[in-house]
CSV table of C-alpha atoms in Angstrom, one decimal:
chain,number,residue,atom,x,y,z
A,579,MET,CA,80.6,101.2,96.3
A,580,ILE,CA,83.7,102.2,98.3
A,581,ARG,CA,83.9,101.0,101.9
A,582,ARG,CA,87.4,102.0,103.0
A,583,SER,CA,86.6,101.9,106.7
A,584,GLN,CA,84.6,98.8,106.6
A,585,ARG,CA,86.0,95.7,108.3
A,586,PHE,CA,84.9,93.2,105.6
A,587,ARG,CA,85.4,94.3,102.0
A,588,ASN,CA,85.0,92.5,98.8
A,589,HIS,CA,87.7,91.5,96.3
A,590,LEU,CA,86.9,94.5,94.1
A,591,ASP,CA,87.6,97.0,97.0
A,592,ASP,CA,91.0,95.8,98.0
A,593,ASN,CA,92.9,97.3,95.1
A,594,LEU,CA,90.7,100.1,93.8
A,595,ILE,CA,92.7,103.0,92.2
A,596,HIS,CA,91.6,106.5,92.7
A,597,LEU,CA,91.5,108.5,89.5
A,598,HIS,CA,89.7,111.8,90.2
A,599,LYS,CA,87.2,112.9,92.9
A,600,ASN,CA,84.7,110.0,93.1
A,601,LEU,CA,86.1,108.1,90.1
A,602,PHE,CA,87.8,104.8,90.9
A,603,ILE,CA,88.8,101.8,88.7
A,604,SER,CA,89.1,98.2,89.8
A,605,PRO,CA,91.5,95.5,88.4
A,606,SER,CA,88.4,93.4,87.8
A,607,ASP,CA,87.2,95.9,85.2
A,608,PRO,CA,87.6,94.3,81.7
A,609,GLN,CA,89.0,97.7,80.5
A,610,TYR,CA,91.3,98.1,83.5
A,611,TYR,CA,94.6,98.3,81.6
A,612,GLU,CA,93.1,100.6,78.9
A,613,LYS,CA,92.0,102.9,81.7
A,614,VAL,CA,95.4,102.8,83.3
A,615,ILE,CA,96.9,104.1,80.1
A,616,ARG,CA,94.1,106.7,79.5
A,617,TYR,CA,93.9,108.1,83.0
A,618,ILE,CA,97.0,107.2,85.0
A,619,ASP,CA,100.1,106.4,83.1
A,620,ALA,CA,100.2,106.4,79.3
A,621,ASN,CA,103.6,104.7,79.4
A,622,SER,CA,102.8,102.0,82.0
A,623,PRO,CA,104.8,98.9,81.0
A,624,GLU,CA,102.4,96.5,82.7
A,625,ALA,CA,99.4,98.0,81.1
A,626,HIS,CA,100.9,97.9,77.6
A,627,TYR,CA,102.1,94.3,78.1
A,628,LYS,CA,98.7,93.1,79.3
A,629,ILE,CA,97.0,94.8,76.4
A,630,GLY,CA,99.5,93.3,74.0
A,631,GLN,CA,98.7,89.8,75.4
A,632,LYS,CA,95.0,90.5,74.7
A,633,PHE,CA,95.6,91.4,71.1
A,634,GLN,CA,97.9,88.4,70.7
A,635,LEU,CA,95.2,86.1,71.9
A,636,LYS,CA,92.7,87.7,69.5
A,637,GLY,CA,95.2,87.2,66.6
A,638,ASN,CA,95.7,90.9,66.0
A,639,LEU,CA,99.5,90.6,65.9
A,640,LYS,CA,100.1,94.1,64.5
A,641,ARG,CA,98.4,95.7,67.6
A,642,ALA,CA,100.1,93.2,69.9
A,643,ILE,CA,103.5,94.1,68.6
A,644,PHE,CA,102.7,97.8,68.9
A,645,HIS,CA,101.9,97.5,72.6
A,646,TYR,CA,104.9,95.2,73.3
A,647,LYS,CA,107.2,97.8,71.7
A,648,GLU,CA,105.6,100.5,74.0
A,649,VAL,CA,106.8,98.4,76.9
A,650,LEU,CA,110.4,98.6,75.7
A,651,ARG,CA,110.2,102.4,76.0
A,652,THR,CA,110.5,102.0,79.8
A,653,TYR,CA,113.8,100.5,81.1
A,654,PRO,CA,114.2,98.9,83.5
A,655,SER,CA,110.8,97.3,84.1
A,656,PRO,CA,109.6,93.8,85.2
A,657,PHE,CA,107.9,93.4,81.7
A,658,TYR,CA,110.8,94.5,79.5
A,659,SER,CA,112.3,91.0,78.9
A,660,ALA,CA,108.9,89.4,78.5
A,661,ALA,CA,107.8,92.0,75.9
A,662,ASN,CA,111.1,91.6,74.0
A,663,ARG,CA,110.6,87.8,73.9
A,664,ALA,CA,107.0,88.2,72.7
A,665,ILE,CA,108.1,90.6,69.9
A,666,HIS,CA,110.8,88.1,68.8
A,667,GLU,CA,108.4,85.2,68.8
A,668,LEU,CA,105.7,87.1,66.9
A,669,ASP,CA,108.3,88.2,64.3
A,670,GLN,CA,109.3,84.6,63.9
A,671,GLN,CA,105.7,83.5,63.5
A,672,GLN,CA,105.1,86.1,60.8
A,673,ALA,CA,108.3,85.1,59.0
A,674,GLU,CA,107.4,81.4,59.1
A,675,HIS,CA,103.9,82.2,58.0
A,676,ALA,CA,105.1,84.2,55.0
A,677,ALA,CA,107.6,81.5,54.1
A,678,SER,CA,105.0,78.8,54.3
A,679,MET,CA,102.6,80.8,52.1
A,680,GLN,CA,105.3,81.3,49.5
A,681,LYS,CA,106.1,77.7,49.5
A,682,ALA,CA,102.4,76.7,49.3
A,683,PHE,CA,101.7,79.2,46.5
A,684,PRO,CA,104.9,79.7,44.5
A,685,GLU,CA,103.0,80.9,41.5
A,686,ALA,CA,100.9,83.4,43.4
A,687,GLU,CA,102.7,86.5,42.1
A,688,LYS,CA,102.1,85.3,38.6
A,689,ARG,CA,98.4,85.2,39.2
A,690,LEU,CA,98.1,88.8,40.2
A,691,LEU,CA,95.7,90.9,38.2
A,692,PRO,CA,97.0,91.8,34.7
A,693,PRO,CA,97.3,95.5,33.7
A,694,PHE,CA,94.1,95.5,31.6
A,695,MET,CA,92.1,94.3,34.7
A,696,LYS,CA,93.3,97.2,36.8
A,697,THR,CA,92.1,99.6,34.0
A,698,MET,CA,88.7,97.9,34.1
A,699,LEU,CA,88.4,98.4,37.8
A,700,ILE,CA,89.2,102.1,37.5
A,701,VAL,CA,86.6,102.5,34.8
A,702,LEU,CA,83.9,100.7,36.9
A,703,PHE,CA,84.7,103.0,39.9
A,704,VAL,CA,84.2,106.1,37.7
A,705,LEU,CA,80.9,104.8,36.4
A,706,ASN,CA,79.7,104.2,40.0
A,707,LEU,CA,80.5,107.8,40.8
A,708,MET,CA,78.5,109.0,37.8
A,709,LEU,CA,75.5,106.9,38.9
A,710,VAL,CA,75.6,108.5,42.4
A,711,PHE,CA,75.7,111.9,40.8
A,712,LEU,CA,72.6,111.1,38.6
A,713,PHE,CA,70.7,109.7,41.6
A,714,VAL,CA,70.9,112.8,43.7
A,715,GLY,CA,70.1,115.3,41.0
A,716,ASP,CA,71.7,118.8,41.3
A,717,ALA,CA,73.2,118.1,44.8
A,718,PRO,CA,76.9,118.4,44.7
A,719,ILE,CA,78.7,115.1,44.5
A,720,TYR,CA,80.4,115.4,48.0
A,721,LYS,CA,76.9,115.9,49.6
A,722,ALA,CA,75.6,112.8,47.9
A,723,ILE,CA,78.4,110.7,49.2
A,724,SER,CA,77.9,112.2,52.7
A,725,LYS,CA,74.2,111.2,52.6
A,726,MET,CA,74.9,107.6,51.6
A,727,LYS,CA,77.9,107.0,53.8
A,728,VAL,CA,77.5,105.8,57.4
A,729,TRP,CA,80.1,107.8,59.3
A,730,GLY,CA,81.9,106.1,62.2
A,731,VAL,CA,81.6,108.0,65.5
A,732,GLY,CA,84.5,107.4,68.0
A,733,SER,CA,83.0,106.2,71.2
A,734,ASP,CA,84.3,104.2,74.1
A,735,VAL,CA,81.5,102.8,76.3
A,736,THR,CA,82.5,101.3,79.6
A,737,TYR,CA,80.4,99.8,82.4
A,738,GLU,CA,81.4,100.3,86.0
A,739,THR,CA,80.9,97.5,88.5
A,740,MET,CA,78.0,97.8,90.9
A,741,ASP,CA,78.2,96.0,94.2
A,742,VAL,CA,74.9,94.5,95.4
A,743,PRO,CA,75.2,93.2,99.0
A,744,PHE,CA,72.9,90.7,100.7
A,745,ILE,CA,72.5,89.1,104.1
A,746,MET,CA,71.9,85.4,104.4
A,747,TYR,CA,70.7,84.2,107.9
A,748,LEU,CA,72.2,80.9,108.9
A,749,ASP,CA,71.2,78.3,111.5
A,750,PRO,CA,74.0,78.1,114.1
A,751,ASP,CA,74.1,74.3,113.7
A,752,THR,CA,74.7,74.4,109.9
A,753,LYS,CA,77.9,72.7,108.8
A,754,ASN,CA,80.4,74.6,106.8
A,755,GLU,CA,79.9,72.3,103.8
A,756,ASP,CA,76.1,73.1,103.8
A,757,ILE,CA,76.8,76.8,104.2
A,758,GLU,CA,79.0,76.7,101.1
A,759,THR,CA,76.4,74.9,99.1
A,760,ALA,CA,73.6,77.3,100.1
A,761,LEU,CA,75.8,80.4,99.4
A,762,HIS,CA,76.9,79.0,96.0
A,763,LYS,CA,73.3,78.2,94.9
A,764,GLN,CA,72.0,81.6,96.1
A,765,ALA,CA,74.8,83.5,94.4
A,766,LEU,CA,74.0,81.8,91.0
A,767,GLU,CA,70.3,82.6,91.4
A,768,LEU,CA,70.9,86.3,92.2
A,769,ALA,CA,73.4,86.6,89.3
A,770,LYS,CA,70.7,85.5,86.8
A,771,GLU,CA,68.6,88.6,87.8
A,772,MET,CA,71.7,90.9,88.0
A,773,PRO,CA,74.3,89.5,85.5
A,774,ASN,CA,76.4,92.7,85.4
A,775,ALA,CA,76.5,93.2,89.2
A,776,SER,CA,79.0,92.0,91.8
A,777,ILE,CA,77.0,89.9,94.2
A,778,LEU,CA,78.1,89.9,97.8
A,779,ILE,CA,76.4,87.7,100.4
A,780,TYR,CA,77.3,88.0,104.1
A,781,GLY,CA,76.4,84.9,106.1
A,782,ILE,CA,75.2,85.7,109.6
A,783,VAL,CA,74.2,83.3,112.4
A,784,SER,CA,70.6,83.9,113.5
A,785,GLN,CA,68.6,82.5,116.4
A,786,ASP,CA,65.4,83.9,114.8
A,787,ASN,CA,63.5,81.0,113.3
A,788,VAL,CA,61.6,83.4,111.1
A,789,ASN,CA,64.7,84.6,109.2
A,790,LYS,CA,66.7,81.4,109.2
A,791,GLY,CA,67.6,80.4,105.6
A,792,LYS,CA,66.4,83.7,104.1
A,793,THR,CA,68.4,86.0,102.0
A,794,MET,CA,67.7,89.7,102.1
A,795,LEU,CA,69.1,92.9,100.6
A,796,LEU,CA,71.6,94.5,103.0
A,797,THR,CA,70.2,97.7,104.4
A,798,ASN,CA,72.5,98.1,107.5
A,799,ASP,CA,76.2,97.9,107.1
A,800,GLU,CA,76.6,97.2,110.8
A,801,LEU,CA,75.3,93.7,110.2
A,802,THR,CA,78.4,92.8,108.2
A,803,LYS,CA,80.5,93.1,111.4
A,804,SER,CA,78.9,89.9,112.7
A,805,ALA,CA,79.3,87.9,109.5
A,806,ILE,CA,81.1,84.6,109.7
A,807,VAL,CA,81.3,84.0,106.0
A,808,ILE,CA,81.2,86.0,102.8
A,809,ALA,CA,80.4,84.9,99.2
A,810,GLN,CA,81.6,87.0,96.2
A,811,TYR,CA,80.4,86.5,92.6
A,812,HIS,CA,80.9,88.7,89.6
A,813,PRO,CA,80.0,86.6,86.6
A,814,ALA,CA,81.0,89.3,84.1
A,815,THR,CA,84.7,88.8,85.0
A,816,ASP,CA,84.9,85.6,87.0
A,817,ARG,CA,82.8,82.4,86.8
A,818,THR,CA,83.8,81.3,90.2
A,819,VAL,CA,81.8,81.9,93.4
A,820,ARG,CA,84.4,82.8,95.9
A,821,ILE,CA,83.4,81.8,99.5
A,822,ARG,CA,85.6,82.8,102.4
A,823,PHE,CA,85.0,82.0,106.1
A,824,LEU,CA,86.2,85.1,108.0
A,825,ASP,CA,89.2,84.9,110.1
A,826,SER,CA,88.4,84.8,113.8
A,827,GLU,CA,91.9,86.0,114.5
A,828,PHE,CA,91.4,89.2,112.4
A,829,GLU,CA,91.7,91.7,115.2
A,830,LYS,CA,94.9,90.0,116.4
A,831,HIS,CA,96.4,89.9,112.9
A,832,GLN,CA,95.5,93.5,111.8
A,833,PRO,CA,98.2,95.3,113.9
A,834,LEU,CA,100.9,92.8,112.8
A,835,SER,CA,99.9,93.2,109.1
A,836,ALA,CA,100.1,97.0,109.6
A,837,ILE,CA,103.5,96.8,111.2
A,838,GLY,CA,104.9,94.5,108.6
A,839,ALA,CA,103.6,96.7,105.8
A,840,ASN,CA,105.0,99.9,107.3
A,841,LEU,CA,108.3,98.3,108.2
A,842,VAL,CA,109.0,97.8,104.4
A,843,ARG,CA,107.4,101.1,103.5
A,844,THR,CA,109.7,103.0,105.9
A,845,ALA,CA,112.7,101.4,104.1
A,846,LEU,CA,111.2,102.1,100.7
A,847,GLU,CA,110.7,105.8,101.6
A,848,SER,CA,114.3,106.0,102.8
A,849,TYR,CA,115.6,104.4,99.6
A,850,ARG,CA,113.6,106.9,97.5
A,851,LYS,CA,115.2,109.8,99.5
A,852,ASP,CA,118.7,108.4,98.9
A,853,TYR,CA,118.3,107.5,95.2
A,854,GLY,CA,115.4,109.6,94.0
A,855,ILE,CA,113.4,106.5,92.8
A,856,ALA,CA,112.0,103.3,94.3
A,857,PRO,CA,113.8,100.1,93.6
A,858,ALA,CA,112.6,97.9,90.7
A,859,ASN,CA,112.9,94.9,93.1
A,860,LEU,CA,112.7,94.6,96.9
A,861,ASN,CA,115.9,92.7,96.9
A,862,ALA,CA,117.6,96.1,96.6
A,863,LEU,CA,116.6,96.7,100.2
A,864,LEU,CA,118.3,93.4,101.3
A,865,GLN,CA,121.9,94.1,100.5
A,866,ASP,CA,125.2,94.0,102.5
A,867,TYR,CA,126.2,96.9,104.6
A,868,PRO,CA,125.9,99.9,103.9
A,869,ASN,CA,122.8,99.2,101.7
A,870,ASN,CA,121.1,97.0,104.3
A,871,TYR,CA,117.9,99.0,104.4
A,872,LEU,CA,116.2,95.9,105.9
A,873,SER,CA,117.4,92.6,107.3
A,874,PHE,CA,114.4,90.7,105.9
A,875,ILE,CA,111.0,91.0,104.2
A,876,PRO,CA,108.5,90.4,107.1
A,877,LEU,CA,105.9,87.6,106.9
A,878,GLU,CA,102.3,88.7,106.2
A,879,VAL,CA,100.8,87.1,109.3
A,880,VAL,CA,97.3,86.3,107.9
A,881,THR,CA,98.9,84.1,105.3
A,882,SER,CA,102.3,83.4,106.9
A,883,SER,CA,104.0,84.3,103.6
A,884,ASN,CA,106.4,86.9,102.4
A,885,ASP,CA,106.1,86.1,98.7
A,886,ILE,CA,106.0,89.2,96.5
A,887,SER,CA,103.4,89.7,93.6
A,888,THR,CA,103.2,92.5,91.1
A,889,GLU,CA,99.4,92.7,91.5
A,890,PHE,CA,96.7,91.8,94.1
A,891,ASN,CA,95.3,88.2,93.8
A,892,GLY,CA,94.7,87.4,97.5
A,893,ARG,CA,97.0,84.4,97.5
A,894,GLY,CA,99.2,85.6,100.3
A,895,GLY,CA,102.4,87.6,101.0
A,896,TRP,CA,102.7,91.1,99.7
A,897,VAL,CA,102.0,93.2,96.6
A,898,TYR,CA,104.9,95.4,95.3
A,899,ASN,CA,104.4,97.9,92.5
A,900,PHE,CA,107.5,100.1,92.3
A,901,ASP,CA,106.0,102.7,90.0
A,902,ALA,CA,103.0,103.5,92.2
A,903,ALA,CA,102.5,107.2,93.2
A,904,ASP,CA,103.3,106.7,96.9
A,905,VAL,CA,104.6,104.0,99.3
A,906,GLU,CA,101.1,103.2,100.6
A,907,GLN,CA,100.0,102.1,97.1
A,908,MET,CA,103.4,100.7,96.4
A,909,PHE,CA,103.4,98.0,99.1
A,910,TYR,CA,100.5,96.3,100.8
A,911,ALA,CA,99.2,92.9,102.0
A,912,ASN,CA,98.2,90.4,99.3
A,913,ALA,CA,95.5,88.9,101.6
A,914,ALA,CA,91.7,89.2,101.5
A,915,GLY,CA,90.2,90.9,104.6
A,916,VAL,CA,93.2,92.9,105.7
A,917,GLY,CA,91.9,96.1,104.3
A,918,ARG,CA,93.7,99.4,103.7
A,919,VAL,CA,96.7,100.1,106.0
A,920,PRO,CA,97.7,103.8,106.1
A,921,TYR,CA,101.4,104.6,105.8
A,922,GLU,CA,102.7,105.3,109.3
A,923,PRO,CA,106.5,105.2,109.4
A,924,VAL,CA,108.3,103.1,111.9
A,925,HIS,CA,110.2,105.5,114.3
A,926,ILE,CA,111.9,105.6,117.7
A,927,GLU,CA,111.0,107.9,120.5
A,928,ILE,CA,113.4,108.5,123.5
A,929,ASN,CA,112.4,110.2,126.8
A,930,LYS,CA,115.7,111.2,128.5
A,931,ALA,CA,114.0,111.9,131.8
A,932,GLU,CA,112.6,108.3,132.0
A,933,HIS,CA,115.6,106.6,130.4
A,934,GLN,CA,113.3,104.8,128.1
A,935,LEU,CA,113.1,104.1,124.3
A,936,LYS,CA,109.9,103.2,122.4
A,937,LEU,CA,109.7,101.7,118.9
A,938,VAL,CA,106.5,102.9,117.3
A,939,SER,CA,104.5,102.6,114.1
A,940,GLY,CA,101.5,104.9,114.1
A,941,SER,CA,99.4,104.0,117.1
A,942,TYR,CA,101.1,100.6,117.5
A,943,LEU,CA,103.8,100.2,120.1
A,944,LEU,CA,106.3,97.5,119.3
A,945,TRP,CA,108.7,97.6,122.3
A,946,VAL,CA,109.7,99.7,125.3
A,947,LYS,CA,113.4,99.5,126.3
A,948,ASP,CA,115.4,100.8,129.2
A,949,ILE,CA,118.4,102.8,128.1
A,950,GLY,CA,121.6,104.5,129.3
A,951,LEU,CA,122.5,108.0,128.3
A,952,GLY,CA,125.4,110.4,128.1
A,953,ALA,CA,127.0,111.9,131.2
A,954,ASN,CA,126.4,115.6,132.0
A,955,GLY,CA,123.6,115.8,129.4
A,956,SER,CA,125.9,114.9,126.5
A,957,THR,CA,123.2,113.0,124.6
A,958,PRO,CA,121.8,115.6,122.2
A,959,GLN,CA,118.1,116.4,121.7
A,960,GLY,CA,116.2,116.6,118.4
A,961,ASP,CA,115.4,114.4,115.4
A,962,PHE,CA,118.0,112.1,113.9
A,963,ARG,CA,118.0,109.5,111.1
A,964,VAL,CA,119.4,106.0,111.2
A,965,MET,CA,122.4,106.1,108.8
A,966,ASP,CA,124.1,102.8,109.6
A,967,ARG,CA,122.8,99.4,110.6
A,968,VAL,CA,125.8,97.4,111.9
A,969,GLN,CA,126.2,94.0,113.5
A,970,GLN,CA,129.3,93.6,115.7
A,971,PRO,CA,130.5,97.2,115.1
A,972,LYS,CA,134.2,97.8,115.6
A,973,GLY,CA,135.6,100.8,117.4
A,974,LYS,CA,139.0,101.8,118.8
A,975,HIS,CA,138.5,99.5,121.7
A,976,ALA,CA,137.2,96.0,121.5
A,977,GLN,CA,133.4,95.5,122.2
A,978,VAL,CA,132.9,99.2,122.9
A,979,TYR,CA,129.7,99.2,121.0
A,980,GLY,CA,128.3,95.9,122.1
A,981,GLU,CA,126.8,93.4,119.6
A,982,ALA,CA,124.9,95.8,117.3
A,983,GLY,CA,124.6,99.5,116.5
A,984,LEU,CA,122.3,101.9,114.8
A,985,GLY,CA,124.4,104.9,113.8
A,986,LEU,CA,122.9,108.4,113.9
A,987,GLY,CA,126.0,110.3,112.8
A,988,ALA,CA,128.2,111.3,115.7
A,989,ILE,CA,126.2,109.2,118.2
A,990,ALA,CA,124.5,105.8,118.0
A,991,LEU,CA,122.0,103.5,119.6
A,992,HIS,CA,124.3,100.5,120.4
A,993,GLY,CA,124.6,97.6,122.8
A,994,THR,CA,126.8,97.4,125.8
A,995,PHE,CA,128.4,94.7,128.0
A,996,ASP,CA,128.2,96.9,131.0
A,997,GLU,CA,124.5,96.4,131.9
A,998,SER,CA,124.9,98.4,135.1
A,999,SER,CA,125.1,101.6,132.9
A,1000,ILE,CA,121.4,101.1,131.7
A,1001,GLY,CA,119.2,103.6,133.5
A,1002,THR,CA,122.1,105.9,134.2
A,1003,ASP,CA,124.1,108.7,132.5
A,1004,GLN,CA,127.5,107.3,132.0
A,1005,SER,CA,128.2,107.2,128.3
A,1006,LEU,CA,130.0,109.9,126.2
A,1007,GLY,CA,126.8,110.8,124.4
A,1008,CYS,CA,125.5,107.6,122.8
A,1009,ILE,CA,122.4,105.7,123.8
A,1010,ARG,CA,123.1,102.3,125.3
A,1011,LEU,CA,120.9,99.2,125.4
A,1012,THR,CA,121.6,95.7,126.6
A,1013,ASN,CA,122.8,93.4,123.9
A,1014,PRO,CA,119.6,91.3,123.8
A,1015,ASP,CA,117.5,94.5,123.5
A,1016,VAL,CA,119.6,96.1,120.7
A,1017,GLN,CA,119.5,92.8,118.8
A,1018,GLN,CA,115.7,92.7,119.2
A,1019,LEU,CA,115.3,96.2,117.9
A,1020,PHE,CA,117.9,95.9,115.1
A,1021,HIS,CA,115.7,93.8,112.8
A,1022,PHE,CA,112.7,96.2,113.2
A,1023,VAL,CA,114.6,99.5,112.6
A,1024,PRO,CA,115.0,100.1,108.8
A,1025,LYS,CA,117.7,102.3,107.5
A,1026,GLY,CA,116.4,105.9,107.5
A,1027,THR,CA,114.2,105.4,110.6
A,1028,VAL,CA,113.7,108.7,112.4
A,1029,VAL,CA,114.9,108.8,116.1
A,1030,GLN,CA,113.2,111.6,118.2
A,1031,ILE,CA,115.2,112.4,121.4
A,1032,ASN,CA,113.1,114.5,123.8
A,1033,PRO,CA,114.2,115.8,127.2
A,1034,THR,CA,111.2,115.0,129.4
A,1035,LYS,CA,108.2,113.9,127.3
A,1036,TRP,CA,106.9,111.4,124.8
A,1037,ALA,CA,106.1,112.6,121.3
A,1038,ALA,CA,102.7,110.8,121.4
A,1039,VAL,CA,100.4,108.7,123.5
A,1040,HIS,CA,100.6,105.0,122.5
A,1041,ASN,CA,98.3,102.0,122.9
A,1042,ASP,CA,99.4,98.8,124.7
A,1043,GLN,CA,102.3,97.0,123.3
A,1044,VAL,CA,101.5,94.7,120.3
A,1045,LYS,CA,102.1,91.1,121.2
A,1046,ASP,CA,103.6,88.4,119.0
A,1047,THR,CA,105.7,90.8,116.9
A,1048,LEU,CA,108.3,88.0,116.4
A,1049,LEU,CA,105.7,86.3,114.1
A,1050,LEU,CA,106.8,88.8,111.4
A,1051,ILE,CA,110.3,87.3,111.3
A,1052,PRO,CA,110.7,84.5,108.7
A,1053,ASN,CA,112.3,81.2,109.8
A,1054,LYS,CA,115.2,81.7,107.4
A,1055,LEU,CA,116.8,85.1,107.2
A,1056,PRO,CA,118.7,86.3,104.1
A,1057,SER,CA,122.4,86.0,104.4
A,1058,LEU,CA,123.6,89.6,104.5
A,1059,ASP,CA,127.0,90.9,105.5
A,1060,GLU,CA,126.1,93.5,108.1
A,1061,SER,CA,129.4,93.4,110.0
A,1062,PRO,CA,131.8,95.6,108.0
A,1063,GLU,CA,135.5,95.7,108.8
A,1064,GLN,CA,135.6,99.5,109.1
A,1065,LEU,CA,136.1,101.3,112.4
A,1066,PHE,CA,133.2,103.4,113.7
A,1067,HIS,CA,133.9,106.6,115.7
A,1068,TRP,CA,130.7,107.1,117.6
A,1069,LEU,CA,131.0,108.9,120.9
A,1070,GLY,CA,130.5,105.8,122.9
């Protein structure tokens, strides 16, 4: 059951992968990696590595080595070194096993069947064929063998996960510990009746004495919006009943999670345009000038972490999968309850008539800043791209570009020490901001950000400004050199 627009979604929905029309697969599927190879990417390093681990645990070293070698076909990849080590270790194990067998049975070769025994086996095989022929009468020998042999038929049976949602009505005075106990017990009982289903139980506070304590099949999805807790149990893949009390700050966190995700996605999209491929590691976005696509990886505000994982586990931070089809699937929150965040690039809109700048991501408005423009209409109109992100930019004259600049080619968005020029048309064509304003914008404008300069209108209607945007900035920023020695020749 796919509930993309639903506020509360189970752990199987968070990372579903669309294959074709209404066909999806989930990482909780026992055959997930096999399906990745079959339907999505036959050369997926991650899928081959995980399947290799499965065969290694089962003791099928030949198949394990095969899949590990398939990993090595793709370079670079996060699994290349691990697969190489695994092959080396398995080769050593096989060599040690052969050596130990030879040492334990030094006379083994001498005890092989002598030549006359081989002849006897061939004779017995021929006699068996003659018996088969006599048994079936005039039927040709190949037909007789066909009748007696059980032919193997290639089949691959998989079972898709079915979500079965329930509602449990709770007394408002029930303690969290008692709620956990009740949900745990109920999930186990329901799983006995539906062992192959994914059990979902939404806990809802009820004032109705008739329903208190009852668990019923969910018939109205609207009820889930008032849930205070959710229990998830899929015994086929996980023996743990996962109980999560829903975040009362969800509505506050959702815009910040979306902005954080799209900040990195905007940088990733720009990197792909520049190099034709996504980086294998996000550290490629955090380099010295001129490759400073970002100044930091933002915090995922639900979990206050910016750790990076290669697959979703709900433990916080972000998921980064560099070989995903698009940037939306490439980078997203590694936190339960955040839900799907569509890719809406961070961009800047400028209204020359109002002398204002807006930093926007989708429907979210980050900041509105007052600006100064070029005299006699010298600030051009149209769409531009941030090509340079520079701290303390140097020009022909000292401090001409203020404390920071975002280069757009011949012009730039830059700071100024002449704050009286803000709101007026005094520059030679560049867009001026106060130094505090340009520094605030700097960290939230990735390299490649589109800047739309319009004469008298805004490109879109925006919601109220998102508050607490600074919660996305980690306490410790990476140490990048974003202050090059070169001179810049923006119009000023």
